[in-house]
Short mmCIF file of C-alpha atoms in Angstrom, two decimals:
data_model
loop_
_atom_site.label_atom_id
_atom_site.label_comp_id
_atom_site.label_asym_id
_atom_site.label_seq_id
_atom_site.Cartn_x
_atom_site.Cartn_y
_atom_site.Cartn_z
CA MET A 939 0.03 0.00 0.25
CA LYS A 940 1.13 3.65 -0.79
CA VAL A 941 1.22 6.23 1.62
CA VAL A 942 1.90 10.03 0.77
CA VAL A 943 3.71 11.95 3.84
CA GLY A 944 3.32 15.27 4.39
CA MET A 945 6.86 16.66 4.73
CA SER A 946 8.34 19.80 6.14
CA GLY A 947 11.95 19.15 6.57
CA GLY A 948 11.53 19.10 10.28
CA ILE A 949 12.10 16.21 12.58
CA ASP A 950 8.65 14.69 13.17
CA SER A 951 7.64 14.76 9.39
CA SER A 952 10.74 13.18 8.16
CA VAL A 953 10.88 10.50 11.30
CA ALA A 954 6.97 9.51 10.39
CA ALA A 955 8.26 8.94 6.57
CA TYR A 956 11.11 6.85 7.95
CA LEU A 957 8.43 4.47 10.38
CA LEU A 958 6.10 4.09 7.70
CA LYS A 959 8.43 2.56 5.42
CA LYS A 960 10.25 0.50 8.37
CA GLN A 961 6.35 -0.95 8.45
CA GLY A 962 6.20 -1.64 4.79
CA TYR A 963 4.44 0.49 3.21
CA GLU A 964 5.40 2.21 -0.35
CA VAL A 965 6.32 5.87 0.83
CA GLU A 966 6.45 9.33 -1.18
CA GLY A 967 6.96 12.62 0.45
CA VAL A 968 4.73 15.62 -0.84
CA THR A 969 6.06 19.46 0.49
CA MET A 970 3.18 22.10 -0.04
CA LEU A 971 4.20 25.80 -1.16
CA ILE A 972 2.03 28.75 0.07
CA TRP A 973 3.73 31.58 -0.42
CA ARG A 974 2.49 33.35 -3.56
CA SER A 975 5.15 35.74 -5.44
CA ASP A 976 2.65 38.10 -6.27
CA SER A 977 0.65 37.70 -2.67
CA PRO A 978 -0.36 41.47 -1.45
CA TYR A 979 0.15 39.63 2.22
CA PRO A 980 4.33 40.94 3.83
CA ALA A 981 6.26 38.35 4.32
CA PRO A 982 7.41 37.44 7.98
CA VAL A 983 10.55 38.70 9.08
CA SER A 984 11.49 35.75 10.67
CA ALA A 985 11.85 32.36 7.85
CA ASN A 986 11.30 30.02 10.51
CA SER A 987 7.73 29.69 9.95
CA CYS A 988 5.67 28.00 7.73
CA TYR A 989 4.22 30.77 5.59
CA CYS A 990 7.72 32.00 4.46
CA LYS A 991 8.92 33.53 1.19
CA ASP A 992 11.92 31.54 0.93
CA LYS A 993 11.38 27.61 1.36
CA SER A 994 14.79 26.66 -0.44
CA LYS A 995 16.77 25.62 2.58
CA ASP A 996 13.84 23.02 3.99
CA LEU A 997 13.58 21.70 0.42
CA GLU A 998 16.88 21.21 -0.06
CA ARG A 999 17.19 19.55 3.61
CA ILE A 1000 13.52 17.29 2.52
CA ASP A 1001 15.19 16.30 -0.76
CA ARG A 1002 18.74 15.14 1.37
CA ILE A 1003 15.86 12.74 3.59
CA CYS A 1004 13.66 11.60 0.82
CA SER A 1005 17.28 10.51 -1.08
CA GLN A 1006 18.53 8.91 2.05
CA LEU A 1007 15.01 7.05 2.61
CA GLY A 1008 14.73 6.39 -1.21
CA ILE A 1009 11.65 7.93 -1.63
CA LYS A 1010 10.22 9.96 -4.28
CA HIS A 1011 9.67 13.89 -3.31
CA THR A 1012 6.72 16.24 -5.14
CA VAL A 1013 6.30 19.46 -4.43
CA ILE A 1014 2.44 20.76 -4.72
CA ASP A 1015 1.52 24.67 -5.53
CA CYS A 1016 -1.54 25.34 -2.40
CA SER A 1017 -0.62 29.17 -2.36
CA ASP A 1018 -3.63 30.52 -4.00
CA ALA A 1019 -5.74 27.71 -1.70
CA PHE A 1020 -3.86 29.23 1.65
CA GLU A 1021 -4.45 32.94 0.73
CA ARG A 1022 -8.01 32.10 -0.12
CA ASP A 1023 -8.76 29.71 2.92
CA VAL A 1024 -6.36 30.84 5.73
CA LEU A 1025 -5.08 34.13 5.37
CA GLU A 1026 -8.27 35.97 3.83
CA ILE A 1027 -10.66 34.29 6.48
CA PHE A 1028 -7.90 34.92 8.88
CA ARG A 1029 -7.79 39.12 8.52
CA SER A 1030 -11.49 39.16 7.80
CA GLU A 1031 -12.09 37.61 11.36
CA TYR A 1032 -9.22 39.62 12.69
CA ILE A 1033 -10.65 42.98 11.19
CA SER A 1034 -14.21 41.65 12.73
CA GLY A 1035 -12.88 41.71 15.91
CA ARG A 1036 -12.65 38.03 16.28
CA THR A 1037 -9.70 35.36 17.33
CA PRO A 1038 -9.22 33.20 14.57
CA ASN A 1039 -6.79 29.95 14.60
CA PRO A 1040 -5.42 29.64 11.18
CA CYS A 1041 -3.75 26.29 11.97
CA VAL A 1042 -7.02 24.78 12.51
CA LEU A 1043 -8.03 26.44 9.30
CA CYS A 1044 -5.00 25.22 7.57
CA ASN A 1045 -5.18 21.46 8.55
CA SER A 1046 -9.01 21.01 7.68
CA ARG A 1047 -9.22 23.17 4.36
CA VAL A 1048 -5.72 23.28 2.84
CA LYS A 1049 -3.24 20.60 3.92
CA PHE A 1050 -5.52 17.79 4.40
CA GLY A 1051 -7.93 19.27 1.05
CA THR A 1052 -6.53 21.24 -1.64
CA MET A 1053 -2.91 19.55 -0.98
CA LEU A 1054 -4.14 15.95 -1.26
CA ASP A 1055 -6.62 16.55 -4.27
CA ARG A 1056 -3.38 17.78 -6.34
CA VAL A 1057 -1.51 15.37 -4.65
CA SER A 1058 -4.27 12.94 -6.34
CA GLU A 1059 -4.05 14.02 -10.04
CA LEU A 1060 -0.05 13.02 -9.83
CA VAL A 1061 0.10 10.04 -7.69
CA ASP A 1062 -2.66 7.12 -6.82
CA PHE A 1063 -1.99 6.41 -2.97
CA ASP A 1064 -3.98 4.64 -0.35
CA PHE A 1065 -3.18 6.65 2.60
CA PHE A 1066 -1.87 10.45 3.67
CA ALA A 1067 0.58 10.72 6.77
CA THR A 1068 1.69 13.76 8.89
CA GLY A 1069 4.14 13.95 11.83
CA HIS A 1070 1.22 15.51 14.29
CA TYR A 1071 0.89 14.04 17.62
CA ALA A 1072 -2.29 11.97 17.48
CA ARG A 1073 -4.17 9.01 16.92
CA ILE A 1074 -7.15 7.58 14.69
CA LEU A 1075 -9.24 4.33 15.51
CA HIS A 1076 -11.60 2.78 13.24
CA ASP A 1077 -14.44 1.75 15.58
CA GLU A 1078 -16.76 -1.61 15.87
CA SER A 1079 -19.35 0.79 13.79
CA GLY A 1080 -17.43 1.89 11.19
CA ARG A 1081 -16.33 5.46 12.53
CA TYR A 1082 -12.97 7.16 12.54
CA GLU A 1083 -12.32 8.29 15.79
CA LEU A 1084 -9.78 11.23 16.34
CA LEU A 1085 -7.82 10.32 19.86
CA LYS A 1086 -4.98 12.50 21.53
CA ALA A 1087 -1.80 11.26 21.22
CA ARG A 1088 -0.08 9.23 24.27
CA ASP A 1089 2.52 11.93 24.41
CA GLY A 1090 -0.10 14.62 26.49
CA LYS A 1091 2.38 17.76 26.44
CA LYS A 1092 2.66 16.90 22.42
CA ASP A 1093 -1.10 16.13 21.76
CA GLN A 1094 -2.12 17.73 18.58
CA SER A 1095 -5.72 16.71 18.10
CA TYR A 1096 -7.19 20.17 19.13
CA PHE A 1097 -5.30 21.46 15.55
CA LEU A 1098 -6.79 18.53 13.78
CA SER A 1099 -10.41 18.64 15.57
CA ARG A 1100 -11.93 19.56 12.16
CA LEU A 1101 -10.97 16.58 9.89
CA SER A 1102 -14.06 15.16 8.17
CA GLN A 1103 -14.94 10.99 8.62
CA GLU A 1104 -13.80 11.11 4.89
CA GLN A 1105 -10.44 12.88 5.59
CA LEU A 1106 -9.58 10.29 8.95
CA SER A 1107 -10.37 7.72 6.92
CA ARG A 1108 -7.45 8.28 4.53
CA THR A 1109 -5.09 9.38 7.17
CA LEU A 1110 -2.38 7.94 9.48
CA PHE A 1111 -0.55 9.96 12.35
CA PRO A 1112 2.70 7.13 12.96
CA LEU A 1113 4.10 9.33 15.99
CA GLY A 1114 0.46 8.93 18.13
CA GLU A 1115 2.13 6.45 20.15
CA TYR A 1116 5.41 7.94 20.62
CA THR A 1117 6.93 10.73 22.36
CA LYS A 1118 8.60 13.39 21.41
CA SER A 1119 12.18 12.56 23.16
CA GLU A 1120 11.51 8.68 21.39
CA ILE A 1121 11.12 10.73 18.12
CA ARG A 1122 14.00 13.11 18.56
CA SER A 1123 16.32 9.59 19.48
CA ILE A 1124 15.21 8.29 16.48
CA ASP A 1125 16.12 11.17 14.28
CA GLU A 1126 19.31 11.20 16.11
CA GLU A 1127 20.16 7.89 15.36
CA LEU A 1128 19.34 8.82 11.70
CA GLY A 1129 21.05 11.89 11.13
CA PHE A 1130 18.47 13.49 9.70
CA HIS A 1131 18.83 16.78 11.73
CA GLU A 1132 21.87 18.19 14.36
CA LYS A 1133 21.02 16.89 17.85
CA GLY A 1134 19.00 20.21 19.57
CA SER A 1135 17.46 21.22 16.66
CA ALA A 1136 15.33 24.14 16.68
CA GLU A 1137 11.85 23.51 14.61
CA SER A 1138 9.18 25.70 13.15
CA GLN A 1139 6.53 26.15 15.65
CA ASP A 1140 4.12 29.34 14.06
CA PHE A 1141 2.35 29.71 11.06
CA TYR A 1142 3.94 33.30 10.47
CA GLY A 1143 7.41 34.77 12.19
CA GLY A 1144 6.51 38.38 12.78
CA ASP A 1145 3.60 40.16 14.37
CA TYR A 1146 0.17 38.91 12.94
CA SER A 1147 -1.24 42.52 12.98
CA GLU A 1148 0.87 42.66 10.05
CA LEU A 1149 -1.55 40.22 7.96
CA LEU A 1150 -4.11 42.71 8.49
CA MET A 1151 -2.71 46.02 6.20
CA LEU A 1152 -4.29 48.15 8.37
CA LYS A 1153 -3.41 51.40 9.44
CA SER A 1154 -2.55 52.59 13.02
CA ARG A 1155 -5.89 54.13 14.55
CA LYS A 1156 -6.59 55.28 18.02
CA GLY A 1157 -9.09 53.86 19.99
CA LYS A 1158 -10.59 53.38 23.43
CA ILE A 1159 -9.63 51.15 26.50
CA MET A 1160 -12.09 51.27 28.83
CA LEU A 1161 -13.12 49.69 31.93
CA ASP A 1162 -16.63 47.06 31.77
CA ASP A 1163 -18.31 49.94 34.05
CA GLY A 1164 -17.41 52.48 30.93
CA THR A 1165 -14.29 54.22 32.86
CA PRO A 1166 -11.93 55.34 30.32
CA LEU A 1167 -8.58 54.21 30.92
CA GLY A 1168 -6.40 54.63 27.96
CA GLU A 1169 -5.49 54.56 24.37
CA HIS A 1170 -4.42 52.26 21.74
CA ASP A 1171 -3.48 52.20 18.18
CA GLY A 1172 -6.07 49.71 16.70
CA TYR A 1173 -8.33 46.80 18.39
CA TRP A 1174 -6.50 44.25 16.16
CA HIS A 1175 -3.67 44.07 18.29
CA PHE A 1176 -5.58 42.81 21.25
CA THR A 1177 -7.02 39.49 21.90
CA ILE A 1178 -9.38 38.27 24.65
CA GLY A 1179 -7.75 37.09 27.75
CA GLN A 1180 -5.24 39.09 27.29
CA ARG A 1181 -2.99 40.68 30.15
CA LYS A 1182 0.35 42.08 29.07
CA GLY A 1183 0.96 44.65 27.13
CA LEU A 1184 -1.95 47.14 27.41
CA GLY A 1185 0.08 50.19 28.44
CA ILE A 1186 -2.13 50.76 31.42
CA ALA A 1187 -1.24 51.93 34.98
CA TYR A 1188 -4.20 50.33 37.22
CA PRO A 1189 -4.09 49.05 41.22
CA GLU A 1190 -5.11 45.41 39.99
CA PRO A 1191 -3.98 43.69 36.96
CA LEU A 1192 -6.67 43.56 33.65
CA TYR A 1193 -7.72 41.45 31.22
CA VAL A 1194 -9.29 42.06 27.57
CA THR A 1195 -12.64 41.02 28.18
CA ARG A 1196 -14.29 42.09 24.98
CA ILE A 1197 -13.15 44.43 21.43
CA ILE A 1198 -16.17 46.41 19.90
CA ALA A 1199 -14.54 46.65 15.98
CA GLU A 1200 -17.34 48.83 15.06
CA THR A 1201 -15.95 51.77 17.35
CA ASN A 1202 -12.47 50.47 18.00
CA THR A 1203 -12.89 49.94 21.94
CA VAL A 1204 -11.08 47.43 23.77
CA ILE A 1205 -13.19 46.64 27.02
CA VAL A 1206 -10.85 45.29 29.90
CA SER A 1207 -11.83 43.97 33.54
CA VAL A 1208 -10.62 42.95 36.86
CA ALA A 1209 -9.80 39.63 37.56
CA SER A 1210 -12.81 38.82 39.23
CA ASN A 1211 -15.04 40.26 36.14
CA SER A 1212 -12.93 38.49 33.50
CA VAL A 1213 -14.18 34.91 33.48
CA PHE A 1214 -17.20 33.33 31.31
CA HIS A 1215 -19.27 30.49 32.64
CA GLY A 1216 -20.03 28.95 29.26
CA LEU A 1217 -20.29 29.63 25.30
CA ASP A 1218 -21.85 29.40 22.17
CA ALA A 1219 -20.21 27.45 19.55
CA LEU A 1220 -21.37 27.41 15.47
CA ASP A 1221 -20.06 25.87 12.44
CA VAL A 1222 -19.66 22.16 14.28
CA VAL A 1223 -17.60 19.25 12.75
CA PHE A 1224 -18.98 15.85 14.85
CA VAL A 1225 -15.82 13.94 14.96
CA SER A 1226 -16.01 10.74 17.19
CA GLU A 1227 -19.36 10.58 17.77
CA ASP A 1228 -22.33 12.77 16.16
CA TYR A 1229 -24.36 13.55 19.71
CA PHE A 1230 -23.76 14.61 23.09
CA ASP A 1231 -25.81 12.46 26.02
CA GLY A 1232 -25.37 14.34 29.21
CA ARG A 1233 -22.25 13.01 30.28
CA PRO A 1234 -19.46 14.98 31.63
CA TYR A 1235 -17.25 16.39 28.37
CA THR A 1236 -13.79 18.20 29.07
CA VAL A 1237 -14.05 21.11 27.01
CA LYS A 1238 -10.53 22.78 25.03
CA ILE A 1239 -10.97 26.94 24.30
CA ARG A 1240 -7.53 26.85 22.74
CA SER A 1241 -4.51 24.43 22.34
CA THR A 1242 -2.35 24.73 25.13
CA ASP A 1243 -5.40 24.89 27.39
CA LYS A 1244 -5.76 21.74 29.94
CA GLY A 1245 -9.50 21.86 29.15
CA THR A 1246 -12.53 22.61 31.95
CA GLU A 1247 -15.32 19.95 32.65
CA SER A 1248 -18.72 20.72 31.39
CA HIS A 1249 -21.87 20.24 29.89
CA VAL A 1250 -22.57 20.18 26.43
CA GLU A 1251 -25.63 20.25 24.50
CA ARG A 1252 -26.53 20.19 21.28
CA THR A 1253 -28.47 23.50 19.74
CA GLN A 1254 -30.23 24.22 16.44
CA SER A 1255 -27.16 25.64 14.96
CA GLY A 1256 -24.23 24.28 16.78
CA PHE A 1257 -23.66 23.70 20.93
CA SER A 1258 -23.61 25.43 23.95
CA VAL A 1259 -21.28 24.67 26.53
CA ALA A 1260 -21.53 25.30 30.39
CA PHE A 1261 -18.14 25.44 32.15
CA SER A 1262 -18.42 23.56 35.89
CA SER A 1263 -15.91 26.15 36.89
CA PRO A 1264 -15.45 30.10 35.11
CA VAL A 1265 -12.84 30.15 32.54
CA ARG A 1266 -10.60 32.81 31.41
CA GLY A 1267 -9.92 34.19 27.65
CA VAL A 1268 -13.09 32.72 25.55
CA ALA A 1269 -12.19 34.37 22.53
CA PRO A 1270 -15.02 34.11 19.84
CA GLY A 1271 -13.54 32.82 16.50
CA GLN A 1272 -11.43 30.31 18.16
CA SER A 1273 -11.57 26.85 18.40
CA ALA A 1274 -13.72 24.71 20.89
CA VAL A 1275 -13.23 21.50 21.25
CA VAL A 1276 -15.04 18.96 23.30
CA TYR A 1277 -13.18 15.84 24.35
CA ASP A 1278 -14.47 12.17 25.97
CA GLY A 1279 -11.49 11.53 27.64
CA ASP A 1280 -9.01 10.96 25.00
CA ARG A 1281 -11.69 10.88 22.34
CA VAL A 1282 -12.53 14.39 20.20
CA ILE A 1283 -16.26 14.49 20.00
CA ALA A 1284 -17.12 17.02 18.11
CA SER A 1285 -15.31 20.87 16.92
CA GLY A 1286 -17.16 24.44 16.94
CA ILE A 1287 -16.20 27.70 15.93
CA ILE A 1288 -16.66 30.03 19.18
CA ASP A 1289 -19.51 32.46 18.50
CA ARG A 1290 -20.17 34.29 22.12
CA ALA A 1291 -18.84 33.61 25.28
#
């Protein structure tokens, strides 16, 4: 059986290709390019990111690793899809005062979507694999379940939570049962990368606000009771839950609790007034199950969140969450991911805290 492996040049995807070949699969590497030469979006100041103008060093490294493994390597241009399905949505959401997650968008729409469609035109393959830390289980009912990785610190199921059943059915995550330290050890033994090599973690190497291409505009920072506290250069420089960088002297720590794009206003609150008791989510993808049965679930509102025990109910347009304990930083535009233990039950876009 043939597996196409998405290769970024990093440790994880390189070892994923090695492990699959070791398991007896016929393996080919594929890399997507997402920079468009005539793009209106600015190039990041740092090259250590997914969205980068010059990928020549990465491609050289990937070619070397593929040669060492004895596998073919294909480069696919997905820059048009990335600009349409990630950058434009990212910009639109931020300008609306929301906080989108570009990696969630990219995985479901581009990496596991457009790129695979274009690879299918060139290569016949059975499965697509990546170096993500997550697991897939094909249960007795025939459904494909998405599970957290064995390594809880590296688990990336949150970023993959919008993959459809069709996408999961053709996907392999060979690193799901490994820890990051184990993968690094394998990489060192194979000599793919120098010991202690740094890896790209962000999608854009710079200030996100650069992608919005907006001119600075003075606005007000106000306490939630209407008291003016200061000024800012644009609401898009702030996110819900932000505490640092507010530029305000106040007796207590302040947190951003609301962004009003229409009036260019940022609302802040003291700690006791900056928590939320629930949320409403729209645009839902049901993953391991397609219902909620009243049991306690765990809900994550960001990738680094440990999760909060919650009661979740399906609504006409999505689902609603009631947290068992107050949560800070519930940001509209981010993904709310519902877990039952290790299983990803559903993923929705936060509409209202």
